[in-house]
Amino acid sequence: MMTDEIRSLTEQLDPGRLPAHVAIIMDGNGRWARQRHRPRLYGHRAGAKAVRQVVEIAGELHLPHLTLYAFSTENWSRPRDEISGLFSLLIEYLKKETDELNRKNVVLRLIGSPAQLKPEFLKRIHDLTRKTWNNTGLHLNVLFNYGGRQEITDAVRQIAEEIKSGALAPDEINSGIISQRLYTKDMPDPDLVIRTSGELRLSNFLVWQAAYAEIHVTPVLWPDFGKAEFVKALLDYQGRQRRFGGTGE
Ligand code: FPP
C-alpha cells in the first residue's frame, strides 16, 4: 500500500535508472529501544517490522535484488540473550513471512558462513526458505552470520584447493574468478548501500562487492526506516554521477 507521500516521492523516480541491487546495513535498533527505555530486543522486533515495509516497497518498485545485514560474524560478541533473541526473531520472521513472500514471488536466501551454526538451525532455515526458490521476482538476501573478510577468506581457501587439485592455474585468477567464489556469486554487485542511524562505516559489509557502490547514510534509526526513507535513498542515488574510476565525461 502506498500513501500519498510515498506515491509523490515514487513519481520523482526515474524508472529507467533504478539500482539493480540495494544493500542495507540496518543499524540503530538498540538506540531506538533505549530511547523508549525498553530492552534491545524490543528494538530488533521493531526492526523486523521495518524489514517488512522495505521488502514491500522493493517489490512494488520491481527491484531485482535487496540485501539486508541481519547478523554479522562480529555480533557473536553481544550478550547471549540478545544473540538467542536475534536467532529466534529470524526463525519467527521466516515462519510468519515465507507464505506471503511466496505470494509476492520473492526468492528468499540466507547468506553467510555455516561455521558456528547448529545443523538443526541450518536445516530449519533451508526448509523454511526453499519453497521460495523457484520464484522469479525480488531476490531478498538476508545476510546471517556474515562477514566480508570471512567470505573472502573462504573464497581464497576454495581457490587454493582448486589450484592444489589442478582445476585452476594461478595465472587464471582474476576478479571474476574471485567473485564467483563468494557467497554472492550469482548476484550483481550492490549499486547502492544504505546505512541507517548515521554511522559512517562499512562494518565488514560486502567489502569486495561494494567496491563501487554509492553510499547513502541517513540519521534515521532502522525501526523508523520505512517506504518513504527507502524511496528518498533511491532519489539520492539517482542524483549521483557514477564514474567507476573514470572522469564521467
Ligand atoms: C543493528 O542495530 C541491528 C542488528 C544487529 C540486527 C538486525 C536485525 C533485525 C532488523 C531484525 C531481524 C531481521 C530480519 C531479517 C527479520 P544495533 O543493535 O546495532 O543498534 P545500536 O547500534 O543502536 O545498538
PDB file of C-alpha atoms and ligand atoms in Angstrom:
ATOM      1  CA  MET A   1       0.000   0.000   0.000  1.00  0.00           C
ATOM      2  CA  MET A   2       1.292   3.466  -0.868  1.00  0.00           C
ATOM      3  CA  THR A   3       0.346   6.626   0.994  1.00  0.00           C
ATOM      4  CA  ASP A   4       0.153   9.961  -0.842  1.00  0.00           C
ATOM      5  CA  GLU A   5       3.615  10.933   0.453  1.00  0.00           C
ATOM      6  CA  ILE A   6       5.179   7.728  -0.834  1.00  0.00           C
ATOM      7  CA  ARG A   7       3.348   7.956  -4.143  1.00  0.00           C
ATOM      8  CA  SER A   8       4.548  11.500  -4.744  1.00  0.00           C
ATOM      9  CA  LEU A   9       8.153  10.518  -3.847  1.00  0.00           C
ATOM     10  CA  THR A  10       7.928   7.472  -6.108  1.00  0.00           C
ATOM     11  CA  GLU A  11       6.724   9.620  -9.001  1.00  0.00           C
ATOM     12  CA  GLN A  12      10.001  11.536  -8.821  1.00  0.00           C
ATOM     13  CA  LEU A  13      11.993   8.355  -9.533  1.00  0.00           C
ATOM     14  CA  ASP A  14      13.355   7.664 -12.990  1.00  0.00           C
ATOM     15  CA  PRO A  15      12.110   4.096 -13.573  1.00  0.00           C
ATOM     16  CA  GLY A  16      14.838   3.531 -16.165  1.00  0.00           C
ATOM     17  CA  ARG A  17      17.660   4.167 -13.688  1.00  0.00           C
ATOM     18  CA  LEU A  18      16.712   2.136 -10.653  1.00  0.00           C
ATOM     19  CA  PRO A  19      19.561   0.243  -8.965  1.00  0.00           C
ATOM     20  CA  ALA A  20      19.712  -3.478  -9.716  1.00  0.00           C
ATOM     21  CA  HIS A  21      20.840  -4.214  -6.175  1.00  0.00           C
ATOM     22  CA  VAL A  22      20.265  -2.283  -2.948  1.00  0.00           C
ATOM     23  CA  ALA A  23      22.045  -3.486   0.186  1.00  0.00           C
ATOM     24  CA  ILE A  24      21.223  -2.218   3.668  1.00  0.00           C
ATOM     25  CA  ILE A  25      23.090  -2.065   6.966  1.00  0.00           C
ATOM     26  CA  MET A  26      20.132  -1.974   9.359  1.00  0.00           C
ATOM     27  CA  ASP A  27      21.566  -0.083  12.308  1.00  0.00           C
ATOM     28  CA  GLY A  28      20.110   1.660  15.350  1.00  0.00           C
ATOM     29  CA  ASN A  29      17.670  -0.883  16.805  1.00  0.00           C
ATOM     30  CA  GLY A  30      19.410  -0.718  20.186  1.00  0.00           C
ATOM     31  CA  ARG A  31      19.314   3.083  20.368  1.00  0.00           C
ATOM     32  CA  TRP A  32      15.679   3.123  19.262  1.00  0.00           C
ATOM     33  CA  ALA A  33      14.820   0.788  22.153  1.00  0.00           C
ATOM     34  CA  ARG A  34      16.934   2.758  24.639  1.00  0.00           C
ATOM     35  CA  GLN A  35      15.112   5.974  23.738  1.00  0.00           C
ATOM     36  CA  ARG A  36      11.942   4.152  24.823  1.00  0.00           C
ATOM     37  CA  HIS A  37      13.542   2.634  27.952  1.00  0.00           C
ATOM     38  CA  ARG A  38      12.952  -0.830  26.568  1.00  0.00           C
ATOM     39  CA  PRO A  39      15.294  -3.834  26.126  1.00  0.00           C
ATOM     40  CA  ARG A  40      17.364  -4.085  22.947  1.00  0.00           C
ATOM     41  CA  LEU A  41      15.274  -6.961  21.641  1.00  0.00           C
ATOM     42  CA  TYR A  42      12.252  -4.671  21.570  1.00  0.00           C
ATOM     43  CA  GLY A  43      14.215  -2.596  19.048  1.00  0.00           C
ATOM     44  CA  HIS A  44      15.068  -5.665  16.965  1.00  0.00           C
ATOM     45  CA  ARG A  45      11.373  -6.629  16.897  1.00  0.00           C
ATOM     46  CA  ALA A  46      10.513  -3.155  15.632  1.00  0.00           C
ATOM     47  CA  GLY A  47      13.374  -3.625  13.139  1.00  0.00           C
ATOM     48  CA  ALA A  48      11.681  -6.734  11.754  1.00  0.00           C
ATOM     49  CA  LYS A  49       8.598  -4.609  11.025  1.00  0.00           C
ATOM     50  CA  ALA A  50      10.773  -2.157   9.095  1.00  0.00           C
ATOM     51  CA  VAL A  51      12.116  -5.132   7.112  1.00  0.00           C
ATOM     52  CA  ARG A  52       8.554  -5.924   6.058  1.00  0.00           C
ATOM     53  CA  GLN A  53       7.992  -2.343   4.811  1.00  0.00           C
ATOM     54  CA  VAL A  54      11.211  -2.243   2.837  1.00  0.00           C
ATOM     55  CA  VAL A  55      10.634  -5.643   1.230  1.00  0.00           C
ATOM     56  CA  GLU A  56       7.186  -4.468   0.222  1.00  0.00           C
ATOM     57  CA  ILE A  57       8.347  -1.250  -1.437  1.00  0.00           C
ATOM     58  CA  ALA A  58      11.265  -3.021  -3.172  1.00  0.00           C
ATOM     59  CA  GLY A  59       8.710  -5.433  -4.650  1.00  0.00           C
ATOM     60  CA  GLU A  60       6.348  -2.616  -5.623  1.00  0.00           C
ATOM     61  CA  LEU A  61       9.194  -0.885  -7.469  1.00  0.00           C
ATOM     62  CA  HIS A  62      10.239  -4.184  -9.134  1.00  0.00           C
ATOM     63  CA  LEU A  63      13.801  -4.014  -7.863  1.00  0.00           C
ATOM     64  CA  PRO A  64      15.677  -7.204  -8.728  1.00  0.00           C
ATOM     65  CA  HIS A  65      17.884  -7.580  -5.593  1.00  0.00           C
ATOM     66  CA  LEU A  66      17.638  -6.453  -1.978  1.00  0.00           C
ATOM     67  CA  THR A  67      20.200  -7.495   0.632  1.00  0.00           C
ATOM     68  CA  LEU A  68      19.818  -6.967   4.386  1.00  0.00           C
ATOM     69  CA  TYR A  69      22.556  -7.339   7.021  1.00  0.00           C
ATOM     70  CA  ALA A  70      20.819  -9.186   9.870  1.00  0.00           C
ATOM     71  CA  PHE A  71      23.640 -10.804  11.878  1.00  0.00           C
ATOM     72  CA  SER A  72      27.359 -10.276  11.423  1.00  0.00           C
ATOM     73  CA  THR A  73      30.251 -12.533  12.394  1.00  0.00           C
ATOM     74  CA  GLU A  74      31.120  -9.791  14.927  1.00  0.00           C
ATOM     75  CA  ASN A  75      27.656  -9.911  16.535  1.00  0.00           C
ATOM     76  CA  TRP A  76      28.695 -13.048  18.477  1.00  0.00           C
ATOM     77  CA  SER A  77      30.289 -10.655  20.983  1.00  0.00           C
ATOM     78  CA  ARG A  78      26.828  -9.390  22.055  1.00  0.00           C
ATOM     79  CA  PRO A  79      25.125 -10.640  25.251  1.00  0.00           C
ATOM     80  CA  ARG A  80      23.900 -14.240  24.960  1.00  0.00           C
ATOM     81  CA  ASP A  81      20.246 -13.385  25.392  1.00  0.00           C
ATOM     82  CA  GLU A  82      20.426 -10.790  22.623  1.00  0.00           C
ATOM     83  CA  ILE A  83      22.049 -13.351  20.299  1.00  0.00           C
ATOM     84  CA  SER A  84      19.438 -16.004  21.037  1.00  0.00           C
ATOM     85  CA  GLY A  85      16.733 -13.354  20.665  1.00  0.00           C
ATOM     86  CA  LEU A  86      18.018 -12.447  17.186  1.00  0.00           C
ATOM     87  CA  PHE A  87      18.090 -16.125  16.202  1.00  0.00           C
ATOM     88  CA  SER A  88      14.514 -16.628  17.422  1.00  0.00           C
ATOM     89  CA  LEU A  89      13.382 -13.459  15.691  1.00  0.00           C
ATOM     90  CA  LEU A  90      14.791 -14.677  12.396  1.00  0.00           C
ATOM     91  CA  ILE A  91      13.025 -18.043  12.661  1.00  0.00           C
ATOM     92  CA  GLU A  92       9.806 -16.300  13.715  1.00  0.00           C
ATOM     93  CA  TYR A  93      10.074 -13.944  10.731  1.00  0.00           C
ATOM     94  CA  LEU A  94      10.653 -16.862   8.341  1.00  0.00           C
ATOM     95  CA  LYS A  95       7.751 -18.851   9.778  1.00  0.00           C
ATOM     96  CA  LYS A  96       5.422 -15.866   9.561  1.00  0.00           C
ATOM     97  CA  GLU A  97       6.504 -14.363   6.264  1.00  0.00           C
ATOM     98  CA  THR A  98       7.520 -17.067   3.803  1.00  0.00           C
ATOM     99  CA  ASP A  99       3.976 -17.787   2.589  1.00  0.00           C
ATOM    100  CA  GLU A 100       3.413 -14.094   1.992  1.00  0.00           C
ATOM    101  CA  LEU A 101       6.830 -13.755   0.299  1.00  0.00           C
ATOM    102  CA  ASN A 102       5.890 -16.700  -1.881  1.00  0.00           C
ATOM    103  CA  ARG A 103       2.663 -14.986  -2.908  1.00  0.00           C
ATOM    104  CA  LYS A 104       4.710 -11.924  -3.782  1.00  0.00           C
ATOM    105  CA  ASN A 105       7.008 -14.056  -5.970  1.00  0.00           C
ATOM    106  CA  VAL A 106      10.043 -13.239  -3.743  1.00  0.00           C
ATOM    107  CA  VAL A 107      13.098 -15.513  -3.726  1.00  0.00           C
ATOM    108  CA  LEU A 108      14.454 -15.592  -0.168  1.00  0.00           C
ATOM    109  CA  ARG A 109      18.003 -16.672   0.571  1.00  0.00           C
ATOM    110  CA  LEU A 110      20.030 -16.643   3.744  1.00  0.00           C
ATOM    111  CA  ILE A 111      23.653 -15.933   3.069  1.00  0.00           C
ATOM    112  CA  GLY A 112      26.629 -16.289   5.377  1.00  0.00           C
ATOM    113  CA  SER A 113      29.052 -18.707   6.896  1.00  0.00           C
ATOM    114  CA  PRO A 114      27.640 -22.005   8.166  1.00  0.00           C
ATOM    115  CA  ALA A 115      30.502 -22.158  10.708  1.00  0.00           C
ATOM    116  CA  GLN A 116      29.296 -21.885  14.352  1.00  0.00           C
ATOM    117  CA  LEU A 117      25.682 -22.505  13.306  1.00  0.00           C
ATOM    118  CA  LYS A 118      23.996 -25.667  14.541  1.00  0.00           C
ATOM    119  CA  PRO A 119      22.992 -28.196  11.834  1.00  0.00           C
ATOM    120  CA  GLU A 120      19.378 -28.146  13.135  1.00  0.00           C
ATOM    121  CA  PHE A 121      19.268 -24.360  12.702  1.00  0.00           C
ATOM    122  CA  LEU A 122      20.683 -24.608   9.169  1.00  0.00           C
ATOM    123  CA  LYS A 123      18.159 -27.310   8.264  1.00  0.00           C
ATOM    124  CA  ARG A 124      15.313 -25.224   9.665  1.00  0.00           C
ATOM    125  CA  ILE A 125      16.339 -22.239   7.566  1.00  0.00           C
ATOM    126  CA  HIS A 126      16.764 -24.412   4.492  1.00  0.00           C
ATOM    127  CA  ASP A 127      13.297 -25.932   4.942  1.00  0.00           C
ATOM    128  CA  LEU A 128      11.649 -22.569   5.585  1.00  0.00           C
ATOM    129  CA  THR A 129      13.190 -20.758   2.624  1.00  0.00           C
ATOM    130  CA  ARG A 130      13.333 -23.440  -0.081  1.00  0.00           C
ATOM    131  CA  LYS A 131       9.690 -23.024  -1.071  1.00  0.00           C
ATOM    132  CA  THR A 132      10.570 -19.575  -2.428  1.00  0.00           C
ATOM    133  CA  TRP A 133      13.497 -20.672  -4.572  1.00  0.00           C
ATOM    134  CA  ASN A 134      11.503 -21.211  -7.773  1.00  0.00           C
ATOM    135  CA  ASN A 135      10.039 -17.708  -7.647  1.00  0.00           C
ATOM    136  CA  THR A 136      11.100 -15.127 -10.205  1.00  0.00           C
ATOM    137  CA  GLY A 137      10.530 -11.720  -8.549  1.00  0.00           C
ATOM    138  CA  LEU A 138      12.602  -9.806  -6.000  1.00  0.00           C
ATOM    139  CA  HIS A 139      15.672 -11.653  -4.716  1.00  0.00           C
ATOM    140  CA  LEU A 140      15.737 -10.963  -0.990  1.00  0.00           C
ATOM    141  CA  ASN A 141      19.073 -11.871   0.566  1.00  0.00           C
ATOM    142  CA  VAL A 142      19.383 -11.896   4.315  1.00  0.00           C
ATOM    143  CA  LEU A 143      22.990 -11.891   5.492  1.00  0.00           C
ATOM    144  CA  PHE A 144      23.180 -14.003   8.611  1.00  0.00           C
ATOM    145  CA  ASN A 145      26.471 -14.925  10.293  1.00  0.00           C
ATOM    146  CA  TYR A 146      28.021 -12.893   7.530  1.00  0.00           C
ATOM    147  CA  GLY A 147      31.348 -11.077   7.477  1.00  0.00           C
ATOM    148  CA  GLY A 148      33.040  -9.696   4.373  1.00  0.00           C
ATOM    149  CA  ARG A 149      36.527 -10.791   5.429  1.00  0.00           C
ATOM    150  CA  GLN A 150      35.265 -14.244   6.367  1.00  0.00           C
ATOM    151  CA  GLU A 151      33.644 -14.528   2.939  1.00  0.00           C
ATOM    152  CA  ILE A 152      36.858 -13.544   1.149  1.00  0.00           C
ATOM    153  CA  THR A 153      38.875 -15.904   3.357  1.00  0.00           C
ATOM    154  CA  ASP A 154      36.533 -18.768   2.404  1.00  0.00           C
ATOM    155  CA  ALA A 155      36.918 -17.865  -1.287  1.00  0.00           C
ATOM    156  CA  VAL A 156      40.728 -17.808  -1.014  1.00  0.00           C
ATOM    157  CA  ARG A 157      40.655 -21.223   0.643  1.00  0.00           C
ATOM    158  CA  GLN A 158      38.473 -22.590  -2.135  1.00  0.00           C
ATOM    159  CA  ILE A 159      40.764 -21.165  -4.825  1.00  0.00           C
ATOM    160  CA  ALA A 160      43.791 -22.691  -3.060  1.00  0.00           C
ATOM    161  CA  GLU A 161      42.049 -26.091  -3.076  1.00  0.00           C
ATOM    162  CA  GLU A 162      41.276 -25.752  -6.775  1.00  0.00           C
ATOM    163  CA  ILE A 163      44.902 -24.905  -7.538  1.00  0.00           C
ATOM    164  CA  LYS A 164      46.113 -27.807  -5.419  1.00  0.00           C
ATOM    165  CA  SER A 165      43.858 -30.216  -7.313  1.00  0.00           C
ATOM    166  CA  GLY A 166      44.935 -28.781 -10.687  1.00  0.00           C
ATOM    167  CA  ALA A 167      41.439 -27.474 -11.549  1.00  0.00           C
ATOM    168  CA  LEU A 168      42.727 -23.883 -11.653  1.00  0.00           C
ATOM    169  CA  ALA A 169      46.096 -22.299 -12.547  1.00  0.00           C
ATOM    170  CA  PRO A 170      47.426 -19.288 -10.574  1.00  0.00           C
ATOM    171  CA  ASP A 171      47.524 -17.076 -13.680  1.00  0.00           C
ATOM    172  CA  GLU A 172      43.814 -17.768 -14.289  1.00  0.00           C
ATOM    173  CA  ILE A 173      42.878 -15.906 -11.089  1.00  0.00           C
ATOM    174  CA  ASN A 174      41.135 -12.620 -11.850  1.00  0.00           C
ATOM    175  CA  SER A 175      38.399 -10.589 -10.181  1.00  0.00           C
ATOM    176  CA  GLY A 176      35.689 -12.623 -11.938  1.00  0.00           C
ATOM    177  CA  ILE A 177      37.138 -15.874 -10.580  1.00  0.00           C
ATOM    178  CA  ILE A 178      37.146 -14.373  -7.076  1.00  0.00           C
ATOM    179  CA  SER A 179      33.572 -13.008  -7.384  1.00  0.00           C
ATOM    180  CA  GLN A 180      32.375 -16.450  -8.439  1.00  0.00           C
ATOM    181  CA  ARG A 181      33.717 -17.962  -5.205  1.00  0.00           C
ATOM    182  CA  LEU A 182      31.937 -15.516  -2.897  1.00  0.00           C
ATOM    183  CA  TYR A 183      28.631 -16.383  -1.195  1.00  0.00           C
ATOM    184  CA  THR A 184      27.010 -13.826  -3.527  1.00  0.00           C
ATOM    185  CA  LYS A 185      28.289 -15.445  -6.720  1.00  0.00           C
ATOM    186  CA  ASP A 186      25.088 -15.215  -8.740  1.00  0.00           C
ATOM    187  CA  MET A 187      24.204 -11.639  -7.780  1.00  0.00           C
ATOM    188  CA  PRO A 188      25.120  -8.310  -9.316  1.00  0.00           C
ATOM    189  CA  ASP A 189      27.270  -6.096  -7.066  1.00  0.00           C
ATOM    190  CA  PRO A 190      25.247  -3.612  -5.000  1.00  0.00           C
ATOM    191  CA  ASP A 191      24.769  -0.255  -6.729  1.00  0.00           C
ATOM    192  CA  LEU A 192      23.551   1.378  -3.540  1.00  0.00           C
ATOM    193  CA  VAL A 193      24.468   0.696   0.090  1.00  0.00           C
ATOM    194  CA  ILE A 194      22.202   2.281   2.690  1.00  0.00           C
ATOM    195  CA  ARG A 195      23.236   2.627   6.327  1.00  0.00           C
ATOM    196  CA  THR A 196      20.813   3.844   8.947  1.00  0.00           C
ATOM    197  CA  SER A 197      21.489   5.582  12.281  1.00  0.00           C
ATOM    198  CA  GLY A 198      24.192   7.868  10.948  1.00  0.00           C
ATOM    199  CA  GLU A 199      27.319   5.725  11.335  1.00  0.00           C
ATOM    200  CA  LEU A 200      29.888   6.329   8.595  1.00  0.00           C
ATOM    201  CA  ARG A 201      31.312   2.809   8.469  1.00  0.00           C
ATOM    202  CA  LEU A 202      31.087  -0.225   6.216  1.00  0.00           C
ATOM    203  CA  SER A 203      31.461  -2.650   9.168  1.00  0.00           C
ATOM    204  CA  ASN A 204      32.720  -5.651   7.170  1.00  0.00           C
ATOM    205  CA  PHE A 205      29.681  -5.458   4.888  1.00  0.00           C
ATOM    206  CA  LEU A 206      30.095  -6.755   1.317  1.00  0.00           C
ATOM    207  CA  VAL A 207      33.640  -5.372   1.292  1.00  0.00           C
ATOM    208  CA  TRP A 208      34.503  -6.874  -2.114  1.00  0.00           C
ATOM    209  CA  GLN A 209      31.116  -6.358  -3.774  1.00  0.00           C
ATOM    210  CA  ALA A 210      30.554  -2.754  -2.600  1.00  0.00           C
ATOM    211  CA  ALA A 211      33.797  -1.507  -4.183  1.00  0.00           C
ATOM    212  CA  TYR A 212      31.897   0.898  -6.478  1.00  0.00           C
ATOM    213  CA  ALA A 213      28.611   1.218  -4.609  1.00  0.00           C
ATOM    214  CA  GLU A 214      27.092   4.609  -3.895  1.00  0.00           C
ATOM    215  CA  ILE A 215      26.611   5.039  -0.150  1.00  0.00           C
ATOM    216  CA  HIS A 216      23.568   6.667   1.418  1.00  0.00           C
ATOM    217  CA  VAL A 217      23.737   7.302   5.155  1.00  0.00           C
ATOM    218  CA  THR A 218      20.663   8.518   6.989  1.00  0.00           C
ATOM    219  CA  PRO A 219      20.381   9.504  10.669  1.00  0.00           C
ATOM    220  CA  VAL A 220      17.035   7.664  10.840  1.00  0.00           C
ATOM    221  CA  LEU A 221      17.211   4.639  13.172  1.00  0.00           C
ATOM    222  CA  TRP A 222      16.354   1.348  11.468  1.00  0.00           C
ATOM    223  CA  PRO A 223      12.947   0.789  13.167  1.00  0.00           C
ATOM    224  CA  ASP A 224      11.851   4.208  11.840  1.00  0.00           C
ATOM    225  CA  PHE A 225      13.082   3.471   8.321  1.00  0.00           C
ATOM    226  CA  GLY A 226      10.114   2.792   6.080  1.00  0.00           C
ATOM    227  CA  LYS A 227       8.964   3.100   2.499  1.00  0.00           C
ATOM    228  CA  ALA A 228       9.403   6.879   2.305  1.00  0.00           C
ATOM    229  CA  GLU A 229      13.000   6.719   3.572  1.00  0.00           C
ATOM    230  CA  PHE A 230      13.751   3.943   1.099  1.00  0.00           C
ATOM    231  CA  VAL A 231      12.469   5.971  -1.854  1.00  0.00           C
ATOM    232  CA  LYS A 232      14.435   9.017  -0.606  1.00  0.00           C
ATOM    233  CA  ALA A 233      17.588   6.883  -0.673  1.00  0.00           C
ATOM    234  CA  LEU A 234      16.814   5.876  -4.269  1.00  0.00           C
ATOM    235  CA  LEU A 235      16.321   9.531  -5.208  1.00  0.00           C
ATOM    236  CA  ASP A 236      19.676  10.376  -3.608  1.00  0.00           C
ATOM    237  CA  TYR A 237      21.235   7.542  -5.644  1.00  0.00           C
ATOM    238  CA  GLN A 238      19.689   8.816  -8.866  1.00  0.00           C
ATOM    239  CA  GLY A 239      21.198  12.233  -8.190  1.00  0.00           C
ATOM    240  CA  ARG A 240      24.725  10.802  -8.122  1.00  0.00           C
ATOM    241  CA  GLN A 241      27.050  10.598 -11.077  1.00  0.00           C
ATOM    242  CA  ARG A 242      28.691   7.165 -11.120  1.00  0.00           C
ATOM    243  CA  ARG A 243      32.169   7.215 -12.591  1.00  0.00           C
ATOM    244  CA  PHE A 244      33.691   3.817 -11.707  1.00  0.00           C
ATOM    245  CA  GLY A 245      37.144   5.418 -11.545  1.00  0.00           C
ATOM    246  CA  GLY A 246      36.720   7.290 -14.856  1.00  0.00           C
ATOM    247  CA  THR A 247      36.088  11.010 -15.329  1.00  0.00           C
ATOM    248  CA  GLY A 248      32.378  10.717 -16.082  1.00  0.00           C
ATOM    249  CA  GLU A 249      32.830  12.805 -19.260  1.00  0.00           C
TER     250      GLU A 249
HETATM  251  C1  FPP B   1      21.758  -3.277  14.377  1.00  0.00           C
HETATM  252  O1  FPP B   1      21.222  -2.463  15.402  1.00  0.00           O
HETATM  253  C2  FPP B   1      20.863  -4.371  14.043  1.00  0.00           C
HETATM  254  C3  FPP B   1      21.158  -5.702  14.167  1.00  0.00           C
HETATM  255  C4  FPP B   1      22.452  -6.193  14.634  1.00  0.00           C
HETATM  256  C5  FPP B   1      20.165  -6.740  13.856  1.00  0.00           C
HETATM  257  C6  FPP B   1      19.270  -6.520  12.689  1.00  0.00           C
HETATM  258  C7  FPP B   1      18.068  -7.379  12.847  1.00  0.00           C
HETATM  259  C8  FPP B   1      16.799  -7.045  12.536  1.00  0.00           C
HETATM  260  C9  FPP B   1      16.416  -5.782  11.894  1.00  0.00           C
HETATM  261  C10 FPP B   1      15.647  -7.940  12.873  1.00  0.00           C
HETATM  262  C11 FPP B   1      15.572  -9.259  12.249  1.00  0.00           C
HETATM  263  C12 FPP B   1      15.884  -9.347  10.816  1.00  0.00           C
HETATM  264  C13 FPP B   1      15.118  -9.967   9.898  1.00  0.00           C
HETATM  265  C14 FPP B   1      15.610 -10.128   8.508  1.00  0.00           C
HETATM  266  C15 FPP B   1      13.795 -10.465  10.229  1.00  0.00           C
HETATM  267  P1  FPP B   1      22.038  -2.326  16.758  1.00  0.00           P
HETATM  268  O2  FPP B   1      21.509  -3.307  17.720  1.00  0.00           O
HETATM  269  O3  FPP B   1      23.497  -2.443  16.481  1.00  0.00           O
HETATM  270  O4  FPP B   1      21.664  -0.870  17.159  1.00  0.00           O
HETATM  271  P2  FPP B   1      22.533   0.142  18.052  1.00  0.00           P
HETATM  272  O5  FPP B   1      23.756   0.452  17.255  1.00  0.00           O
HETATM  273  O6  FPP B   1      21.618   1.310  18.202  1.00  0.00           O
HETATM  274  O7  FPP B   1      22.824  -0.548  19.339  1.00  0.00           O
END
